[in-house]
Amino acid sequence: MNKSNGVDLCEVALQRLLDGKPEMARNVGVEISEITPAMVSIEAGFDKGYLKRSRPLHKPLIARIDSLKKAEAQTDNSEKKRLRKALKECEQYKKEAEEAKATMSKVLTQNLILLQKVRELESELLINKQKV
């Protein structure tokens, strides 16, 4: 097998990993951010040290693996930022809901006190009318 065939096999192996259809059982379900040159080498049927950064034929494939990982990491960071923002908003809404609940409870208590006062005054009026 010539060297370019090995790289071709590794490129096919990388595509299988990206498609989520690896042949090696231990590579099932790996995330893009977890793919390494060693993993690609093993998926292609070589030992983990087959792909080397020092080999000119391997550099483009390794650069592609690195760029995929970097892009995935940026996506992960973006999603983490969105999640943090959503959690912060959720906490803010919870706080606002608790404040609204406290205000509602206070207003309800005041209304009940006023209702009791009105009943007392109505009762007093009724008693005063009966005396007259």
PDB file of C-alpha atoms in Angstrom:
ATOM      1  CA  MET A   1       0.000   0.000   0.000  1.00  0.00           C
ATOM      2  CA  ASN A   2       1.417   3.369  -0.883  1.00  0.00           C
ATOM      3  CA  LYS A   3       1.312   6.337   1.439  1.00  0.00           C
ATOM      4  CA  SER A   4      -1.486   8.154  -0.338  1.00  0.00           C
ATOM      5  CA  ASN A   5      -3.713   5.075  -0.023  1.00  0.00           C
ATOM      6  CA  GLY A   6      -3.182   5.197   3.744  1.00  0.00           C
ATOM      7  CA  VAL A   7      -4.187   8.842   3.814  1.00  0.00           C
ATOM      8  CA  ASP A   8      -7.182   8.051   1.607  1.00  0.00           C
ATOM      9  CA  LEU A   9      -8.237   5.314   4.032  1.00  0.00           C
ATOM     10  CA  CYS A  10      -7.880   7.785   6.887  1.00  0.00           C
ATOM     11  CA  GLU A  11      -9.989  10.366   5.041  1.00  0.00           C
ATOM     12  CA  VAL A  12     -12.710   7.745   4.507  1.00  0.00           C
ATOM     13  CA  ALA A  13     -12.430   6.788   8.191  1.00  0.00           C
ATOM     14  CA  LEU A  14     -12.762  10.445   9.210  1.00  0.00           C
ATOM     15  CA  GLN A  15     -15.884  10.795   7.091  1.00  0.00           C
ATOM     16  CA  ARG A  16     -17.372   7.695   8.744  1.00  0.00           C
ATOM     17  CA  LEU A  17     -16.698   9.254  12.147  1.00  0.00           C
ATOM     18  CA  LEU A  18     -18.275  12.527  11.072  1.00  0.00           C
ATOM     19  CA  ASP A  19     -21.303  10.684   9.675  1.00  0.00           C
ATOM     20  CA  GLY A  20     -21.668   8.773  12.933  1.00  0.00           C
ATOM     21  CA  LYS A  21     -21.123   5.432  11.179  1.00  0.00           C
ATOM     22  CA  PRO A  22     -17.769   4.142  12.429  1.00  0.00           C
ATOM     23  CA  GLU A  23     -16.687   0.560  11.912  1.00  0.00           C
ATOM     24  CA  MET A  24     -14.872   0.350  15.247  1.00  0.00           C
ATOM     25  CA  ALA A  25     -17.275  -0.275  18.127  1.00  0.00           C
ATOM     26  CA  ARG A  26     -15.344   1.965  20.503  1.00  0.00           C
ATOM     27  CA  ASN A  27     -15.842   4.920  18.151  1.00  0.00           C
ATOM     28  CA  VAL A  28     -19.634   4.698  18.159  1.00  0.00           C
ATOM     29  CA  GLY A  29     -21.213   7.874  19.490  1.00  0.00           C
ATOM     30  CA  VAL A  30     -18.058  10.001  19.610  1.00  0.00           C
ATOM     31  CA  GLU A  31     -18.544  13.726  19.360  1.00  0.00           C
ATOM     32  CA  ILE A  32     -16.745  15.719  16.671  1.00  0.00           C
ATOM     33  CA  SER A  33     -14.796  17.498  19.401  1.00  0.00           C
ATOM     34  CA  GLU A  34     -13.422  14.116  20.541  1.00  0.00           C
ATOM     35  CA  ILE A  35     -12.019  13.040  17.154  1.00  0.00           C
ATOM     36  CA  THR A  36      -8.221  12.871  17.093  1.00  0.00           C
ATOM     37  CA  PRO A  37      -5.685  11.825  14.472  1.00  0.00           C
ATOM     38  CA  ALA A  38      -5.047   8.686  16.544  1.00  0.00           C
ATOM     39  CA  MET A  39      -8.752   7.818  16.501  1.00  0.00           C
ATOM     40  CA  VAL A  40      -8.892   8.334  12.733  1.00  0.00           C
ATOM     41  CA  SER A  41      -5.799   6.144  12.285  1.00  0.00           C
ATOM     42  CA  ILE A  42      -7.352   3.322  14.301  1.00  0.00           C
ATOM     43  CA  GLU A  43     -10.688   3.680  12.497  1.00  0.00           C
ATOM     44  CA  ALA A  44      -8.780   3.350   9.204  1.00  0.00           C
ATOM     45  CA  GLY A  45      -7.182   0.107  10.414  1.00  0.00           C
ATOM     46  CA  PHE A  46      -3.765   1.462  11.377  1.00  0.00           C
ATOM     47  CA  ASP A  47      -2.115   1.867  14.749  1.00  0.00           C
ATOM     48  CA  LYS A  48      -2.801   5.077  16.654  1.00  0.00           C
ATOM     49  CA  GLY A  49       0.499   6.644  15.595  1.00  0.00           C
ATOM     50  CA  TYR A  50      -0.029   6.295  11.856  1.00  0.00           C
ATOM     51  CA  LEU A  51      -1.002   9.919  11.236  1.00  0.00           C
ATOM     52  CA  LYS A  52       1.879  12.208  12.146  1.00  0.00           C
ATOM     53  CA  ARG A  53       2.092  15.971  11.986  1.00  0.00           C
ATOM     54  CA  SER A  54       5.642  15.738  10.685  1.00  0.00           C
ATOM     55  CA  ARG A  55       4.629  13.869   7.525  1.00  0.00           C
ATOM     56  CA  PRO A  56       3.817  16.229   4.631  1.00  0.00           C
ATOM     57  CA  LEU A  57       1.143  13.888   3.209  1.00  0.00           C
ATOM     58  CA  HIS A  58      -0.621  13.767   6.569  1.00  0.00           C
ATOM     59  CA  LYS A  59      -0.612  17.498   7.314  1.00  0.00           C
ATOM     60  CA  PRO A  60      -3.760  18.407   5.321  1.00  0.00           C
ATOM     61  CA  LEU A  61      -5.831  15.673   6.976  1.00  0.00           C
ATOM     62  CA  ILE A  62      -4.556  16.527  10.446  1.00  0.00           C
ATOM     63  CA  ALA A  63      -5.259  20.214   9.773  1.00  0.00           C
ATOM     64  CA  ARG A  64      -8.816  19.265   8.776  1.00  0.00           C
ATOM     65  CA  ILE A  65      -9.269  17.256  11.995  1.00  0.00           C
ATOM     66  CA  ASP A  66      -7.933  20.201  14.021  1.00  0.00           C
ATOM     67  CA  SER A  67     -10.201  22.683  12.251  1.00  0.00           C
ATOM     68  CA  LEU A  68     -13.251  20.450  12.791  1.00  0.00           C
ATOM     69  CA  LYS A  69     -12.449  20.209  16.494  1.00  0.00           C
ATOM     70  CA  LYS A  70     -11.910  23.969  16.727  1.00  0.00           C
ATOM     71  CA  ALA A  71     -15.179  24.743  14.938  1.00  0.00           C
ATOM     72  CA  GLU A  72     -17.019  22.282  17.176  1.00  0.00           C
ATOM     73  CA  ALA A  73     -15.442  23.815  20.283  1.00  0.00           C
ATOM     74  CA  GLN A  74     -16.570  27.286  19.174  1.00  0.00           C
ATOM     75  CA  THR A  75     -20.075  25.915  18.602  1.00  0.00           C
ATOM     76  CA  ASP A  76     -19.980  24.317  22.054  1.00  0.00           C
ATOM     77  CA  ASN A  77     -18.872  27.612  23.592  1.00  0.00           C
ATOM     78  CA  SER A  78     -21.631  29.443  21.743  1.00  0.00           C
ATOM     79  CA  GLU A  79     -24.211  26.954  22.987  1.00  0.00           C
ATOM     80  CA  LYS A  80     -22.828  27.195  26.520  1.00  0.00           C
ATOM     81  CA  LYS A  81     -23.113  30.983  26.358  1.00  0.00           C
ATOM     82  CA  ARG A  82     -26.712  30.731  25.149  1.00  0.00           C
ATOM     83  CA  LEU A  83     -27.485  28.229  27.897  1.00  0.00           C
ATOM     84  CA  ARG A  84     -25.921  30.462  30.557  1.00  0.00           C
ATOM     85  CA  LYS A  85     -27.920  33.420  29.228  1.00  0.00           C
ATOM     86  CA  ALA A  86     -31.135  31.388  29.277  1.00  0.00           C
ATOM     87  CA  LEU A  87     -30.442  30.187  32.825  1.00  0.00           C
ATOM     88  CA  LYS A  88     -29.747  33.760  33.930  1.00  0.00           C
ATOM     89  CA  GLU A  89     -33.027  34.910  32.370  1.00  0.00           C
ATOM     90  CA  CYS A  90     -34.821  32.022  34.038  1.00  0.00           C
ATOM     91  CA  GLU A  91     -33.415  33.025  37.431  1.00  0.00           C
ATOM     92  CA  GLN A  92     -34.509  36.616  36.785  1.00  0.00           C
ATOM     93  CA  TYR A  93     -38.037  35.476  35.907  1.00  0.00           C
ATOM     94  CA  LYS A  94     -38.138  33.317  39.034  1.00  0.00           C
ATOM     95  CA  LYS A  95     -37.096  36.311  41.125  1.00  0.00           C
ATOM     96  CA  GLU A  96     -39.746  38.500  39.487  1.00  0.00           C
ATOM     97  CA  ALA A  97     -42.390  35.804  40.033  1.00  0.00           C
ATOM     98  CA  GLU A  98     -41.463  35.538  43.721  1.00  0.00           C
ATOM     99  CA  GLU A  99     -41.651  39.321  44.085  1.00  0.00           C
ATOM    100  CA  ALA A 100     -45.036  39.376  42.348  1.00  0.00           C
ATOM    101  CA  LYS A 101     -46.258  36.577  44.618  1.00  0.00           C
ATOM    102  CA  ALA A 102     -45.127  38.497  47.713  1.00  0.00           C
ATOM    103  CA  THR A 103     -46.827  41.678  46.457  1.00  0.00           C
ATOM    104  CA  MET A 104     -50.000  39.751  45.659  1.00  0.00           C
ATOM    105  CA  SER A 105     -50.002  38.193  49.140  1.00  0.00           C
ATOM    106  CA  LYS A 106     -49.533  41.612  50.746  1.00  0.00           C
ATOM    107  CA  VAL A 107     -52.362  43.150  48.689  1.00  0.00           C
ATOM    108  CA  LEU A 108     -54.644  40.198  49.450  1.00  0.00           C
ATOM    109  CA  THR A 109     -53.958  40.589  53.174  1.00  0.00           C
ATOM    110  CA  GLN A 110     -54.711  44.308  52.970  1.00  0.00           C
ATOM    111  CA  ASN A 111     -57.942  43.613  51.083  1.00  0.00           C
ATOM    112  CA  LEU A 112     -59.057  41.093  53.689  1.00  0.00           C
ATOM    113  CA  ILE A 113     -58.353  43.597  56.466  1.00  0.00           C
ATOM    114  CA  LEU A 114     -60.336  46.268  54.586  1.00  0.00           C
ATOM    115  CA  LEU A 115     -63.195  43.816  53.999  1.00  0.00           C
ATOM    116  CA  GLN A 116     -63.298  43.016  57.704  1.00  0.00           C
ATOM    117  CA  LYS A 117     -63.300  46.731  58.514  1.00  0.00           C
ATOM    118  CA  VAL A 118     -66.175  47.356  56.052  1.00  0.00           C
ATOM    119  CA  ARG A 119     -68.209  44.556  57.657  1.00  0.00           C
ATOM    120  CA  GLU A 120     -67.592  46.009  61.102  1.00  0.00           C
ATOM    121  CA  LEU A 121     -68.686  49.472  59.940  1.00  0.00           C
ATOM    122  CA  GLU A 122     -71.780  48.063  58.201  1.00  0.00           C
ATOM    123  CA  SER A 123     -72.672  46.205  61.359  1.00  0.00           C
ATOM    124  CA  GLU A 124     -72.223  49.382  63.399  1.00  0.00           C
ATOM    125  CA  LEU A 125     -74.444  51.323  60.971  1.00  0.00           C
ATOM    126  CA  LEU A 126     -77.133  48.684  61.173  1.00  0.00           C
ATOM    127  CA  ILE A 127     -77.063  48.824  64.983  1.00  0.00           C
ATOM    128  CA  ASN A 128     -77.228  52.658  64.953  1.00  0.00           C
ATOM    129  CA  LYS A 129     -80.215  52.605  62.529  1.00  0.00           C
ATOM    130  CA  GLN A 130     -82.066  50.194  64.756  1.00  0.00           C
ATOM    131  CA  LYS A 131     -81.561  52.495  67.760  1.00  0.00           C
ATOM    132  CA  VAL A 132     -83.016  55.477  65.970  1.00  0.00           C
TER     133      VAL A 132
END
